[in-house]
PDB file of C-alpha atoms in Angstrom:
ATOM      1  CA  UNK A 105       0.000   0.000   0.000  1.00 79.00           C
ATOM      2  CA  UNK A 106       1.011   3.702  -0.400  1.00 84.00           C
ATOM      3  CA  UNK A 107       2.736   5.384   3.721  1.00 89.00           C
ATOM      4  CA  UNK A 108       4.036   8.407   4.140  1.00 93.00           C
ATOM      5  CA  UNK A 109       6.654   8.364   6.988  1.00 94.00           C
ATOM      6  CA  UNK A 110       7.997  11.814   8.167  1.00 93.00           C
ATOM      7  CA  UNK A 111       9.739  12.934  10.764  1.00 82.00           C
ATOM      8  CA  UNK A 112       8.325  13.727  14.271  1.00 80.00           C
ATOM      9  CA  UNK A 113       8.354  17.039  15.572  1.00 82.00           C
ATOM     10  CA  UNK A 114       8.200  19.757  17.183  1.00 93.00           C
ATOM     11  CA  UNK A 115      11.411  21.318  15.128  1.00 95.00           C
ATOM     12  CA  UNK A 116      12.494  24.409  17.043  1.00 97.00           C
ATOM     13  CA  UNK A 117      15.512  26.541  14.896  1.00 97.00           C
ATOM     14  CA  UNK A 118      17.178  29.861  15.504  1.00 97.00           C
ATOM     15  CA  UNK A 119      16.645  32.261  12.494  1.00 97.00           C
ATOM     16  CA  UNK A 120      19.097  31.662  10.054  1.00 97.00           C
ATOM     17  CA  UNK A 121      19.886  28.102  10.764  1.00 97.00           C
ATOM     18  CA  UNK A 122      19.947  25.451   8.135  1.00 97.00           C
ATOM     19  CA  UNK A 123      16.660  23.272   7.902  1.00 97.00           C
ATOM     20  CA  UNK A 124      15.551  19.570   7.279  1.00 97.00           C
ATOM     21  CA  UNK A 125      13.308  17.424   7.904  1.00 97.00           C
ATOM     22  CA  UNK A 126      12.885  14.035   6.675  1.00 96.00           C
ATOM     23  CA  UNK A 127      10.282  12.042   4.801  1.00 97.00           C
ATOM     24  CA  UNK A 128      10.182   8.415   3.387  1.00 97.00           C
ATOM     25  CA  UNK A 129       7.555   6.591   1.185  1.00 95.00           C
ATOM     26  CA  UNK A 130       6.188   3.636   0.363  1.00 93.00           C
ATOM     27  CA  UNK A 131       3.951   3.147  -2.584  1.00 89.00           C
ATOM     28  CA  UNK A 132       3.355   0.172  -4.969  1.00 81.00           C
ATOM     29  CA  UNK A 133       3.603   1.827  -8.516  1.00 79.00           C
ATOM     30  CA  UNK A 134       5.723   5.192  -9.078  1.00 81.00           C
ATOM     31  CA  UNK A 135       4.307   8.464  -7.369  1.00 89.00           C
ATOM     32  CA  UNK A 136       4.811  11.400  -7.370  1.00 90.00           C
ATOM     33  CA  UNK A 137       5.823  13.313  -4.492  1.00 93.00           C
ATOM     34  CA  UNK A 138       4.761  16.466  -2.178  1.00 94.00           C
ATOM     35  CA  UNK A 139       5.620  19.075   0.582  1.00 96.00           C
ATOM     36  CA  UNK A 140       2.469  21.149   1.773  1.00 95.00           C
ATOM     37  CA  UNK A 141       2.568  23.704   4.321  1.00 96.00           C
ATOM     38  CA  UNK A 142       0.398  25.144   6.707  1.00 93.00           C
ATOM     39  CA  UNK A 143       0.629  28.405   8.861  1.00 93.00           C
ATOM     40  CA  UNK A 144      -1.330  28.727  11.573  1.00 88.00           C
ATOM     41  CA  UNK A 145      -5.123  28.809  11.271  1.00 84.00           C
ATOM     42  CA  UNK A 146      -5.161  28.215   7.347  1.00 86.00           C
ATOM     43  CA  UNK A 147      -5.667  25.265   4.829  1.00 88.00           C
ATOM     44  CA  UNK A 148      -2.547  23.226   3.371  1.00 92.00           C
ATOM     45  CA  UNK A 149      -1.029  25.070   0.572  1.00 92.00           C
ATOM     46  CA  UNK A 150       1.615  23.215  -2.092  1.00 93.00           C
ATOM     47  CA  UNK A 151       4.998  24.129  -1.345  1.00 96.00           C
ATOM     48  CA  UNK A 152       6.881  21.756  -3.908  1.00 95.00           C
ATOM     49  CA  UNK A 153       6.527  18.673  -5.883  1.00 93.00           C
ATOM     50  CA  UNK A 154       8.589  16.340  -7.733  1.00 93.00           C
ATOM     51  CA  UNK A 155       6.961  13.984  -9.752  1.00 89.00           C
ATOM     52  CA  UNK A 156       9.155  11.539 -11.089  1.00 89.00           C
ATOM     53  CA  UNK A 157      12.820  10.203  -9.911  1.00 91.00           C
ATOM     54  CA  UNK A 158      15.839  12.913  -9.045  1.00 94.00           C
ATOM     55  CA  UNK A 159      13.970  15.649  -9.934  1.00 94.00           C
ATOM     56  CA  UNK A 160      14.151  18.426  -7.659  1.00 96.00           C
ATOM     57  CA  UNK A 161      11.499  20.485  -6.362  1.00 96.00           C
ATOM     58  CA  UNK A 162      12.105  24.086  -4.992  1.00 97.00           C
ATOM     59  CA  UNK A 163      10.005  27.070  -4.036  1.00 96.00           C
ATOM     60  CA  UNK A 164      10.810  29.924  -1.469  1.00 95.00           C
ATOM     61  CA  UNK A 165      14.475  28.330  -0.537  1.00 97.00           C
ATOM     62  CA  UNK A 166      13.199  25.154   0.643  1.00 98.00           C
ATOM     63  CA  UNK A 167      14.250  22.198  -1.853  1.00 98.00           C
ATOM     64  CA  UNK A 168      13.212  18.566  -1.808  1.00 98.00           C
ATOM     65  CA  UNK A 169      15.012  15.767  -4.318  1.00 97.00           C
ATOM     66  CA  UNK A 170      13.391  12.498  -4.897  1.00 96.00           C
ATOM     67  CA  UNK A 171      15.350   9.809  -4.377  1.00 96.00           C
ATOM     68  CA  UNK A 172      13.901   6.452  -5.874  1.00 93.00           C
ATOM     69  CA  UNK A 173      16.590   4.195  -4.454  1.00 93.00           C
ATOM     70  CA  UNK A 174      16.544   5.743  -0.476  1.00 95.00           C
ATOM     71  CA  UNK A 175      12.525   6.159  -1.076  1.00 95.00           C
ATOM     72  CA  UNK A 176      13.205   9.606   0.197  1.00 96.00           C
ATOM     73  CA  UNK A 177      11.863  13.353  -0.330  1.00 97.00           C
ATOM     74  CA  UNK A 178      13.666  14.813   2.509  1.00 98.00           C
ATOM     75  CA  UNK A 179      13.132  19.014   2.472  1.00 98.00           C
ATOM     76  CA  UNK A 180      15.625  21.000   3.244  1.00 98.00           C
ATOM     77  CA  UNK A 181      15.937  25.234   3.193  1.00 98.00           C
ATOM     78  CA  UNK A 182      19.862  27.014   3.958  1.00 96.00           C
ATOM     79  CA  UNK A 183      18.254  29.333   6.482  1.00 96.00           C
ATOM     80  CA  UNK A 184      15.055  29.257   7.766  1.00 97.00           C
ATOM     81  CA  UNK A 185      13.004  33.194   8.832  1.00 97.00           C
ATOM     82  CA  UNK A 186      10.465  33.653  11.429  1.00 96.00           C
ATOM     83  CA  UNK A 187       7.879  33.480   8.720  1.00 96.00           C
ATOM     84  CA  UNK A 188       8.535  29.621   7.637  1.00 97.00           C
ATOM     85  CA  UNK A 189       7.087  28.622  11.075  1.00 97.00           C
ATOM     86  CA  UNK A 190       4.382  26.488  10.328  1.00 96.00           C
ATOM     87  CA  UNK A 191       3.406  22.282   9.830  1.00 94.00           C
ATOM     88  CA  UNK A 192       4.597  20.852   7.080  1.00 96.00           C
ATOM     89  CA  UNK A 193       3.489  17.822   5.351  1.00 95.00           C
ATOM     90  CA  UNK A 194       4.923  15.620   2.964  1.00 96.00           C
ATOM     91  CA  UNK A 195       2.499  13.760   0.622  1.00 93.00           C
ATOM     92  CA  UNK A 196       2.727  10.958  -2.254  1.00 91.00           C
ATOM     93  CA  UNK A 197      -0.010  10.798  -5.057  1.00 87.00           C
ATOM     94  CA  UNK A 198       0.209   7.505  -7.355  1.00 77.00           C
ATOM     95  CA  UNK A 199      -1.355   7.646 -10.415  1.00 65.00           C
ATOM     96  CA  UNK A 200      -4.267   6.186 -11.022  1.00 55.00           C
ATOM     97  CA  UNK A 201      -8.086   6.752 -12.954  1.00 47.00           C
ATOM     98  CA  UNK A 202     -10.014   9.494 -11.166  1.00 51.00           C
ATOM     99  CA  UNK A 203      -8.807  10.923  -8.332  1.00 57.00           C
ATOM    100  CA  UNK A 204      -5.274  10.314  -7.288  1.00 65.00           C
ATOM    101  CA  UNK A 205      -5.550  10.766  -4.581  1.00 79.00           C
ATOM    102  CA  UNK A 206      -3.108  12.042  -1.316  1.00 86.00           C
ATOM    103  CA  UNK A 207      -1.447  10.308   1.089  1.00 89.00           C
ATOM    104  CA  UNK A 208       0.475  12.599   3.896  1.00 91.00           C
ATOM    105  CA  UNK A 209       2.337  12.108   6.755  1.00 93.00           C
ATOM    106  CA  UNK A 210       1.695  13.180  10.240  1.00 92.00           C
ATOM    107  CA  UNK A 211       3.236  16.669  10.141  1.00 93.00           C
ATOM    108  CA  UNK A 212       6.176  18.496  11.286  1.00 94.00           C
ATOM    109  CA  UNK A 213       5.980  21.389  12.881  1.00 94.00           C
ATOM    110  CA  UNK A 214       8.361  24.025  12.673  1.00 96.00           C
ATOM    111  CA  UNK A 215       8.990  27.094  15.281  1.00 97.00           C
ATOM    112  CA  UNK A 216      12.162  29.573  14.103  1.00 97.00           C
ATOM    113  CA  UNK A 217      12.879  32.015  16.986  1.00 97.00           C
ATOM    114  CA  UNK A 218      14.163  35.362  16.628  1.00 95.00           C
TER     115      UNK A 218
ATOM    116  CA  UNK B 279     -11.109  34.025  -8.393  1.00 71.00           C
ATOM    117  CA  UNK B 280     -11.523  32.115  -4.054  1.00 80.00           C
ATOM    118  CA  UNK B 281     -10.464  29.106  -4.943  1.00 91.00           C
ATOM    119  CA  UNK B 282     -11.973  26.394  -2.706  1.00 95.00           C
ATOM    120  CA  UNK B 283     -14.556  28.232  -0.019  1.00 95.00           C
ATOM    121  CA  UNK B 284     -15.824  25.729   3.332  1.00 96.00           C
ATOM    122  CA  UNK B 285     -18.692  26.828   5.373  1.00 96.00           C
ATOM    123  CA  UNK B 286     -18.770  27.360   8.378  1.00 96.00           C
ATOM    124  CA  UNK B 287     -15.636  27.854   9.827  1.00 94.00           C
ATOM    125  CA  UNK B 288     -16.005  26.865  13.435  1.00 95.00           C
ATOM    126  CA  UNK B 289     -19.340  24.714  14.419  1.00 96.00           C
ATOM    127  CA  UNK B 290     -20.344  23.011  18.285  1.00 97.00           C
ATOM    128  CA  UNK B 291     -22.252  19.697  17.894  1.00 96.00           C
ATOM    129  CA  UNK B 292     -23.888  18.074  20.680  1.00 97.00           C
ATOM    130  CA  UNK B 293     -23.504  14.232  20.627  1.00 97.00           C
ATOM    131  CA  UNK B 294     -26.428  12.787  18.157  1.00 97.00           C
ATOM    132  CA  UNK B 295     -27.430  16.213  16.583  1.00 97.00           C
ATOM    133  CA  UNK B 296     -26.580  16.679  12.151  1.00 96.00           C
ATOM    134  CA  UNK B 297     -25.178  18.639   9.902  1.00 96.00           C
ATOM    135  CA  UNK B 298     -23.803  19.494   6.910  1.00 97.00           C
ATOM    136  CA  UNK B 299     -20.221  21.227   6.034  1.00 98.00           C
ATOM    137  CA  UNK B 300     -20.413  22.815   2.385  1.00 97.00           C
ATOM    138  CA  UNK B 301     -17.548  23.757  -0.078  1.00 97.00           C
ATOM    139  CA  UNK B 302     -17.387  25.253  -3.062  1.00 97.00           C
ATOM    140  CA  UNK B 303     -14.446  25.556  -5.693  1.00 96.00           C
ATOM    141  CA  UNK B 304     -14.603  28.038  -8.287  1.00 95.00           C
ATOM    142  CA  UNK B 305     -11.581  26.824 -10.946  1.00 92.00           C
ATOM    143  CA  UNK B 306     -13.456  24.248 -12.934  1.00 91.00           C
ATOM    144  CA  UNK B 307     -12.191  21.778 -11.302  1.00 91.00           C
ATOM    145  CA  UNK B 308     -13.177  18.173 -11.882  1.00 90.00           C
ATOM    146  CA  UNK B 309     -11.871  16.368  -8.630  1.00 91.00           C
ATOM    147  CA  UNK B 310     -13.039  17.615  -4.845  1.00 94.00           C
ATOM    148  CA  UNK B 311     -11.986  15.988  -1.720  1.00 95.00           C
ATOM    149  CA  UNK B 312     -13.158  15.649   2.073  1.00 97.00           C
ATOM    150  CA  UNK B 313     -10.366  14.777   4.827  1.00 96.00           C
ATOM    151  CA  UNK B 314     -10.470  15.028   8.420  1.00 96.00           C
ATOM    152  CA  UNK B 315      -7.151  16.746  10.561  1.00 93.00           C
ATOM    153  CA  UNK B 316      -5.748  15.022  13.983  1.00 92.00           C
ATOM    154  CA  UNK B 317      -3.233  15.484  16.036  1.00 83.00           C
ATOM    155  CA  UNK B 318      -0.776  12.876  15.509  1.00 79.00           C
ATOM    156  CA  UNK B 319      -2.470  11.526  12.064  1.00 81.00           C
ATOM    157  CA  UNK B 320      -2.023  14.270   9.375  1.00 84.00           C
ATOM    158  CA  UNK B 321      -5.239  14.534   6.997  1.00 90.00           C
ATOM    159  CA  UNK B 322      -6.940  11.369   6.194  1.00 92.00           C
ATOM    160  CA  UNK B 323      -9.159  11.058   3.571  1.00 93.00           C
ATOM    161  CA  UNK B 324     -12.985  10.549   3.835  1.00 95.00           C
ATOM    162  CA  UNK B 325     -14.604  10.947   0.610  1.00 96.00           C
ATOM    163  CA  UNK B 326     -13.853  12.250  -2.640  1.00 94.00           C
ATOM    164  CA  UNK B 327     -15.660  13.011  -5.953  1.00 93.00           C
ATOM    165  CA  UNK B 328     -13.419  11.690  -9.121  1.00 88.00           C
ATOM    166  CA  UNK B 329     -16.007  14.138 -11.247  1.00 87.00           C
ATOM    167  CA  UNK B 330     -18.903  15.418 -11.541  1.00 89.00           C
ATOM    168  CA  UNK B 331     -21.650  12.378 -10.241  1.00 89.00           C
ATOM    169  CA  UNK B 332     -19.479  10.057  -8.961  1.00 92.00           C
ATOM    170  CA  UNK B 333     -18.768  10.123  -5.389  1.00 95.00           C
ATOM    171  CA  UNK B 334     -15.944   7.169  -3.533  1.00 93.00           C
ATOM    172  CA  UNK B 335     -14.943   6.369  -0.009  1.00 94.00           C
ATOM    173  CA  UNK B 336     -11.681   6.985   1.347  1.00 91.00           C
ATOM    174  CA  UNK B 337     -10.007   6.006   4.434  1.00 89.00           C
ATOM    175  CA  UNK B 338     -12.408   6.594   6.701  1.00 94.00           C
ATOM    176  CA  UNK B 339     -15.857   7.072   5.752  1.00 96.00           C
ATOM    177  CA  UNK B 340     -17.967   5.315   8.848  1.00 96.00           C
ATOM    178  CA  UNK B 341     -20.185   8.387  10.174  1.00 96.00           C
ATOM    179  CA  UNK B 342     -19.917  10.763   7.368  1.00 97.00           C
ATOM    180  CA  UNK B 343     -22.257  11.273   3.428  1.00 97.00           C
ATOM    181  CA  UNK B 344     -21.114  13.101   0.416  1.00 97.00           C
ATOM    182  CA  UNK B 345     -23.127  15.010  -2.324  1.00 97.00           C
ATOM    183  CA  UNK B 346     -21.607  15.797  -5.297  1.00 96.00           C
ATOM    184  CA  UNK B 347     -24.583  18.463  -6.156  1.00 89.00           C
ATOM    185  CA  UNK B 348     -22.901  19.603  -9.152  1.00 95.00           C
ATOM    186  CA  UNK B 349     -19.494  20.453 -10.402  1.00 94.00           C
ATOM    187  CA  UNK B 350     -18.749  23.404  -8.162  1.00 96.00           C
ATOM    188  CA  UNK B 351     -19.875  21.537  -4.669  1.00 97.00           C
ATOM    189  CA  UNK B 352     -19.256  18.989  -2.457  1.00 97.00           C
ATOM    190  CA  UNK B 353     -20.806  19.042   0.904  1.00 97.00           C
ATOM    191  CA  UNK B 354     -19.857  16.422   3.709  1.00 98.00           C
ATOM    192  CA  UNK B 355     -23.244  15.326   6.324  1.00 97.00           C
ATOM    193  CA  UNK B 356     -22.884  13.968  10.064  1.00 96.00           C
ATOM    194  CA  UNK B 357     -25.857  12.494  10.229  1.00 93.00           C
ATOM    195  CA  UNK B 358     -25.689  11.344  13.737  1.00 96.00           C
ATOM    196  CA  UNK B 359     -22.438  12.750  15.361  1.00 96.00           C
ATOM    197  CA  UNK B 360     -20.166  11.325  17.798  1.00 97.00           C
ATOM    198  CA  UNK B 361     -17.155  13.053  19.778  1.00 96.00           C
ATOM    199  CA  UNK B 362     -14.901  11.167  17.539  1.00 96.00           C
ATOM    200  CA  UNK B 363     -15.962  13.450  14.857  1.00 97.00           C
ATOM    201  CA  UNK B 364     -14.345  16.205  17.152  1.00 97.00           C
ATOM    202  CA  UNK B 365     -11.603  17.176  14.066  1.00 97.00           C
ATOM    203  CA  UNK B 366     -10.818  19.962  11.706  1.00 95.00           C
ATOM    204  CA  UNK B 367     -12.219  19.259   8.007  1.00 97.00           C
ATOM    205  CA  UNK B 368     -10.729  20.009   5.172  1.00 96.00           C
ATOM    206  CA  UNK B 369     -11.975  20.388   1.580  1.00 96.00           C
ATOM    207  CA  UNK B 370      -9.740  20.211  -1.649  1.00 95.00           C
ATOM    208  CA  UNK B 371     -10.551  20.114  -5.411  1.00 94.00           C
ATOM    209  CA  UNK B 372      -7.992  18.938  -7.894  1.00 89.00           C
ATOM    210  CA  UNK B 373      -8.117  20.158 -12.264  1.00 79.00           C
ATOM    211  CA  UNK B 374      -7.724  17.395 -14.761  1.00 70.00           C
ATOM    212  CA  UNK B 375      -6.717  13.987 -14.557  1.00 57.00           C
ATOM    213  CA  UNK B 376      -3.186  13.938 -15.342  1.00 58.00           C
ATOM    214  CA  UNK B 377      -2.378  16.593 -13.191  1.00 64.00           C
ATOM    215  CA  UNK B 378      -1.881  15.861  -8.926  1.00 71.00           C
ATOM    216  CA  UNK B 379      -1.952  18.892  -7.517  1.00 82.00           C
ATOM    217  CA  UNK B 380      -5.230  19.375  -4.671  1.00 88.00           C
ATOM    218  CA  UNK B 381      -6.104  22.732  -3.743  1.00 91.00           C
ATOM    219  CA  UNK B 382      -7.103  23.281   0.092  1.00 93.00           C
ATOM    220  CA  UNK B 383      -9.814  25.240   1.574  1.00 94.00           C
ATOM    221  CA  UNK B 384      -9.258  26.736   5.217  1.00 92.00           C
ATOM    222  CA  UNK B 385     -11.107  24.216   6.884  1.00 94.00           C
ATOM    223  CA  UNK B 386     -13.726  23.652   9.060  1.00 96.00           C
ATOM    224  CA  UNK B 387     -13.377  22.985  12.762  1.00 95.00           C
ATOM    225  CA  UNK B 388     -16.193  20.951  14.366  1.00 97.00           C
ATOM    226  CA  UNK B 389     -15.953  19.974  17.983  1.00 96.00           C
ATOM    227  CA  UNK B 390     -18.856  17.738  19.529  1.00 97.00           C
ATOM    228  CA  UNK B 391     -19.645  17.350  22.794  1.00 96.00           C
TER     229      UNK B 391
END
């Protein structure tokens, strides 16, 4: 079956410091992979994607590869602001007739102090 | 141009009492999408509508009804509901079908007591 696996939080980082936070998958066919974020009191908005393997996704700093033979879409930004505090989800979509539909992970959530 | 629109945004249930969350996308989209938000278990899917007519469980469905009324909305019914239901919902509608990306509305929070 298709998992998401990410990695627990709470992440607390100082302003400035460098930023990651891991995600596996496992899915049956070949998905394509996503990082959602959401601030505080809002809906999930896309962040990056990748959809097919070692292609990199990037938007706002933050960067995610995916890696095929790890099963990884780690994200990762070079130095995280106050504003990038927020959950973030990574999610796999496999495709399929209809829908294809998500499947995230629990949710990291990230606090950057001043 | 909203995007995806859920009504209401905060709602107090007792135990056994109904109701019905509504959402509306306004980008043509073919795909919409009910999950419910817990601590600890990221969004899980309830429903979803493939298109227009066609309406599909998802991960946990027990408890909750879809209507697709037409290609615009998607509204999500507690018939009967149950503390367990206590969650925030979310709605999301996705274009065509070669493309993955789901658009999010800003979600519903329901708490019964």
């Amino acid at each position: 079956g298709n998992s998401v696996t990410q990695m627990e939080g709470p992440v607390t980082l100082s302003e400035e410091a460098f930023l990651t936070i891991n995600c596996t998958y496992t899915a049956t066919g070949y998905p394509s992979l996503f990082w959602y974020v959401q601030y505080p009191g809002e809906g999930l908005q896309l962040l990056l994607k990748a959809t097919k393997a070692d292609d990199k996704g990037s938007n706002k700093g933050f960067e995610a590869t995916y890696r095929k033979e790890t099963t990884s879409f780690h994200l990762e930004k070079g130095s995280v602001q106050v504003s990038d505090s927020a959950v973030y989800f990574c999610a796999l979509s496999e495709r399929q007739t209809g829908a294809n539909n998500l499947f995230f992970g629990t949710g990291t959530r990230l606090t950057v102090i001043p | 141009n909203a995007g995806v629109t859920q009504t209401p945004k905060f709602q107090v249930l007792k135990t056994g009492q109904s109701m019905t969350l509504q959402c509306a996308q306004d980008m043509n989209h073919n795909s919409m999408y009910w999950y419910r938000q817990d601590p600890g278990m990221g969004l899980r899917l309830i429903y979803y509508s493939a298109s227009e007519g066609t309406t599909d469980k998802g991960e946990v469905p027990n408890g909750y009804n879809v209507s697709r009324l037409n290609k615009r909305e998607f509204s999500l019914r507690l018939e009967s509901a149950a503390p367990s239901q206590t969650s925030v919902y979310f709605c999301a509608s996705k274009g065509l079908a070669g493309e993955n990306e789901q658009f999010f509305g800003p979600g519903t929070r329901l708490t019964v007591l």
